[in-house]
Amino acid sequence: NYDIEYVNGVLEVYKKSSNIVITAPTDSKEYDGTELTATKDGVEITGVPEGYTVVIDEVTGGATNTYDEGTTTVTVWHIVDENGEDVTDQFDIDDITVEPGKITITPAPLTITAASDSKEYDGTALTNDDYTVDGLKGGDEVSIVTVTGSQTTVGFGDNIPSDAEFEDPDKIKNYDIEYVNGVLEVYKKSSNIVITAPTDSKEYDGT
């Protein structure tokens, strides 16, 4: 009694929404002349639905100097289900946020100490432009330090270091420099001076 028309229905599975946030590593260290690089272990992941895992495949970025940009990025990642199958394409990528991280290098302490010196007073100025440097990293070299100090008379004076320059001018940014004064001492001149009062005689004459 019927002329039957079969009409297909549609079964739609749409992409899974999520609030996944993948944040690249953030790390820091004191400057030591070597690079601090981002690692997969440092990645932070939140908002992953139960039964799924975000696998980090590649992270880039790092810094050696305090003035390096240091941005880190998660460049390759994918999502697997409980069976280890890649199901990344089943997620709505627009719902997944990938945030950069930051590698920060903090300045290392560096001490520059002017030389101390002494001499016996001789009427000329005592100066000494030598200095020592303690705390250099990674083959860095200080090329010039201005040392200012002079002592002529008996006493003490400061020998003052300042204005350090590096073979690579940018490297000074990697250091927190402490300048330490030296001491210039002029001490009293030793001598064998003998002062003898006059010796004389005469016959008594009432004067």
Tab-separated table of C-alpha atoms in Angstrom:
chain	number	residue	atom	x	y	z
A	1	ASN	CA	0.000	0.000	0.000
A	2	TYR	CA	3.039	2.346	0.210
A	3	ASP	CA	5.588	3.853	-2.058
A	4	ILE	CA	8.412	4.188	0.452
A	5	GLU	CA	11.107	6.866	0.207
A	6	TYR	CA	14.075	6.390	2.454
A	7	VAL	CA	15.780	9.631	3.488
A	8	ASN	CA	19.211	9.508	5.069
A	9	GLY	CA	19.909	11.288	8.291
A	10	VAL	CA	23.236	12.915	9.038
A	11	LEU	CA	25.487	11.998	11.905
A	12	GLU	CA	27.869	14.817	12.677
A	13	VAL	CA	30.834	14.634	14.976
A	14	TYR	CA	32.223	18.129	15.356
A	15	LYS	CA	35.601	19.044	16.655
A	16	LYS	CA	36.130	18.842	20.375
A	17	SER	CA	36.259	22.172	22.129
A	18	SER	CA	38.719	22.766	24.899
A	19	ASN	CA	40.433	25.455	26.897
A	20	ILE	CA	43.924	24.072	26.470
A	21	VAL	CA	46.708	26.552	27.204
A	22	ILE	CA	50.281	25.600	26.313
A	23	THR	CA	52.898	27.928	27.808
A	24	ALA	CA	56.526	27.794	26.720
A	25	PRO	CA	59.195	27.571	29.427
A	26	THR	CA	60.142	30.528	31.594
A	27	ASP	CA	63.476	30.273	33.371
A	28	SER	CA	66.396	32.371	34.570
A	29	LYS	CA	69.967	32.120	35.784
A	30	GLU	CA	72.913	34.311	36.642
A	31	TYR	CA	75.208	35.039	33.724
A	32	ASP	CA	78.005	32.482	33.386
A	33	GLY	CA	78.901	32.754	29.704
A	34	THR	CA	76.890	29.694	28.658
A	35	GLU	CA	73.475	29.487	27.020
A	36	LEU	CA	70.337	28.604	28.962
A	37	THR	CA	68.000	26.878	26.505
A	38	ALA	CA	64.327	26.063	26.748
A	39	THR	CA	63.433	22.414	27.335
A	40	LYS	CA	60.239	20.449	26.878
A	41	ASP	CA	60.214	19.711	30.609
A	42	GLY	CA	59.616	23.385	31.293
A	43	VAL	CA	56.388	23.629	29.303
A	44	GLU	CA	53.206	24.231	31.304
A	45	ILE	CA	49.928	22.770	30.028
A	46	THR	CA	46.465	23.422	31.449
A	47	GLY	CA	42.859	22.736	30.429
A	48	VAL	CA	43.422	19.327	28.824
A	49	PRO	CA	40.212	17.247	28.761
A	50	GLU	CA	40.251	13.984	30.683
A	51	GLY	CA	41.561	11.085	28.647
A	52	TYR	CA	43.798	13.178	26.440
A	53	THR	CA	47.424	14.248	26.610
A	54	VAL	CA	49.253	17.102	24.944
A	55	VAL	CA	52.652	15.896	23.743
A	56	ILE	CA	55.347	18.541	23.251
A	57	ASP	CA	57.559	17.761	20.268
A	58	GLU	CA	59.744	20.837	19.919
A	59	VAL	CA	60.600	23.907	21.953
A	60	THR	CA	62.887	26.689	20.770
A	61	GLY	CA	64.542	29.662	22.420
A	62	GLY	CA	67.285	30.489	24.838
A	63	ALA	CA	69.635	33.199	26.030
A	64	THR	CA	73.299	33.622	26.934
A	65	ASN	CA	73.532	37.323	27.743
A	66	THR	CA	71.424	39.699	29.796
A	67	TYR	CA	70.600	41.625	26.636
A	68	ASP	CA	69.406	38.605	24.601
A	69	GLU	CA	65.699	38.590	23.705
A	70	GLY	CA	65.204	35.195	25.357
A	71	THR	CA	61.732	34.430	23.976
A	72	THR	CA	60.813	30.741	24.080
A	73	THR	CA	58.219	29.091	21.837
A	74	VAL	CA	56.480	25.734	21.638
A	75	THR	CA	56.769	25.158	17.896
A	76	VAL	CA	55.511	21.574	17.496
A	77	TRP	CA	52.956	19.707	19.617
A	78	HIS	CA	50.137	17.183	19.213
A	79	ILE	CA	47.308	15.609	21.202
A	80	VAL	CA	46.874	11.880	21.809
A	81	ASP	CA	44.027	9.860	23.272
A	82	GLU	CA	44.243	7.109	25.859
A	83	ASN	CA	45.416	4.674	23.180
A	84	GLY	CA	48.248	6.933	22.105
A	85	GLU	CA	46.539	7.803	18.823
A	86	ASP	CA	47.136	11.274	17.401
A	87	VAL	CA	43.796	13.060	17.573
A	88	THR	CA	44.999	16.621	17.136
A	89	ASP	CA	42.787	17.137	14.106
A	90	GLN	CA	39.727	16.260	16.195
A	91	PHE	CA	40.208	19.371	18.331
A	92	ASP	CA	39.241	22.913	17.466
A	93	ILE	CA	42.610	24.609	17.115
A	94	ASP	CA	41.040	28.009	17.727
A	95	ASP	CA	40.299	26.886	21.302
A	96	ILE	CA	43.959	26.081	21.971
A	97	THR	CA	46.255	28.886	23.123
A	98	VAL	CA	50.017	28.683	22.779
A	99	GLU	CA	51.819	31.294	24.881
A	100	PRO	CA	55.502	32.288	24.645
A	101	GLY	CA	57.865	32.045	27.589
A	102	LYS	CA	60.972	33.957	28.574
A	103	ILE	CA	64.567	33.091	29.409
A	104	THR	CA	66.155	35.765	31.589
A	105	ILE	CA	69.868	36.136	32.320
A	106	THR	CA	70.703	38.206	35.397
A	107	PRO	CA	74.011	40.087	35.807
A	108	ALA	CA	76.912	38.363	37.532
A	109	PRO	CA	78.884	40.178	40.229
A	110	LEU	CA	82.272	41.539	39.176
A	111	THR	CA	84.802	43.192	41.461
A	112	ILE	CA	87.454	45.559	40.128
A	113	THR	CA	90.038	46.577	42.720
A	114	ALA	CA	92.616	49.309	42.247
A	115	ALA	CA	96.171	48.567	43.371
A	116	SER	CA	97.462	49.708	46.736
A	117	ASP	CA	101.008	51.036	47.013
A	118	SER	CA	103.357	52.861	49.372
A	119	LYS	CA	106.678	54.652	49.400
A	120	GLU	CA	108.872	56.857	51.524
A	121	TYR	CA	108.367	60.573	51.083
A	122	ASP	CA	110.595	61.977	48.352
A	123	GLY	CA	108.620	65.003	47.184
A	124	THR	CA	107.183	63.296	44.088
A	125	ALA	CA	103.678	61.905	43.583
A	126	LEU	CA	102.923	58.235	44.259
A	127	THR	CA	100.617	56.747	41.598
A	128	ASN	CA	99.748	53.213	40.529
A	129	ASP	CA	97.316	52.420	37.695
A	130	ASP	CA	97.289	48.647	38.195
A	131	TYR	CA	94.077	46.807	39.055
A	132	THR	CA	92.691	43.300	39.533
A	133	VAL	CA	89.447	41.855	38.198
A	134	ASP	CA	87.551	39.064	39.957
A	135	GLY	CA	84.462	37.348	38.553
A	136	LEU	CA	84.840	37.293	34.764
A	137	LYS	CA	82.893	34.556	32.972
A	138	GLY	CA	83.121	32.667	29.727
A	139	GLY	CA	86.342	34.122	28.390
A	140	ASP	CA	85.240	37.744	28.777
A	141	GLU	CA	88.080	40.253	29.073
A	142	VAL	CA	88.361	43.718	30.580
A	143	SER	CA	90.549	45.863	28.340
A	144	ILE	CA	90.729	49.159	30.216
A	145	VAL	CA	90.047	50.465	33.710
A	146	THR	CA	90.641	54.087	34.611
A	147	VAL	CA	92.551	54.315	37.903
A	148	THR	CA	92.831	57.767	39.462
A	149	GLY	CA	94.886	58.486	42.558
A	150	SER	CA	97.914	60.478	43.659
A	151	GLN	CA	99.637	61.045	47.014
A	152	THR	CA	102.652	63.320	47.392
A	153	THR	CA	102.823	64.328	51.051
A	154	VAL	CA	103.016	62.040	54.044
A	155	GLY	CA	99.644	60.367	54.545
A	156	PHE	CA	97.050	58.211	52.787
A	157	GLY	CA	95.029	58.714	49.618
A	158	ASP	CA	92.436	56.699	47.669
A	159	ASN	CA	93.371	54.971	44.423
A	160	ILE	CA	90.028	54.981	42.617
A	161	PRO	CA	89.036	52.600	39.768
A	162	SER	CA	86.224	53.456	37.338
A	163	ASP	CA	84.930	53.256	33.765
A	164	ALA	CA	85.811	49.663	32.899
A	165	GLU	CA	85.723	48.748	29.226
A	166	PHE	CA	85.499	45.243	27.742
A	167	GLU	CA	87.088	43.730	24.649
A	168	ASP	CA	83.481	43.124	23.525
A	169	PRO	CA	81.735	46.340	24.596
A	170	ASP	CA	78.326	44.664	25.017
A	171	LYS	CA	79.655	42.214	27.605
A	172	ILE	CA	79.728	44.874	30.317
A	173	LYS	CA	75.922	44.554	30.403
A	174	ASN	CA	76.361	41.058	31.845
A	175	TYR	CA	77.959	42.311	35.061
A	176	ASP	CA	77.028	44.164	38.199
A	177	ILE	CA	80.361	45.875	38.812
A	178	GLU	CA	81.678	46.820	42.232
A	179	TYR	CA	84.672	49.150	42.222
A	180	VAL	CA	86.984	48.877	45.240
A	181	ASN	CA	89.498	51.620	46.017
A	182	GLY	CA	93.141	50.920	46.677
A	183	VAL	CA	95.227	52.893	49.178
A	184	LEU	CA	98.266	55.040	48.391
A	185	GLU	CA	100.509	55.664	51.388
A	186	VAL	CA	103.457	58.017	51.642
A	187	TYR	CA	105.316	57.477	54.883
A	188	LYS	CA	107.821	59.720	56.590
A	189	LYS	CA	111.322	59.814	55.202
A	190	SER	CA	113.934	58.121	57.341
A	191	SER	CA	117.342	59.764	57.784
A	192	ASN	CA	120.519	59.776	59.831
A	193	ILE	CA	120.590	63.513	60.363
A	194	VAL	CA	122.690	64.586	63.373
A	195	ILE	CA	122.434	68.157	64.618
A	196	THR	CA	125.320	69.089	66.957
A	197	ALA	CA	125.292	72.287	68.965
A	198	PRO	CA	128.509	74.417	68.814
A	199	THR	CA	131.502	73.566	71.026
A	200	ASP	CA	133.933	76.400	71.917
A	201	SER	CA	136.160	77.727	74.748
A	202	LYS	CA	138.026	80.842	76.007
A	203	GLU	CA	139.951	82.056	78.969
A	204	TYR	CA	137.873	83.709	81.626
A	205	ASP	CA	137.630	87.420	81.017
A	206	GLY	CA	134.509	88.308	82.952
A	207	THR	CA	132.243	88.255	79.909
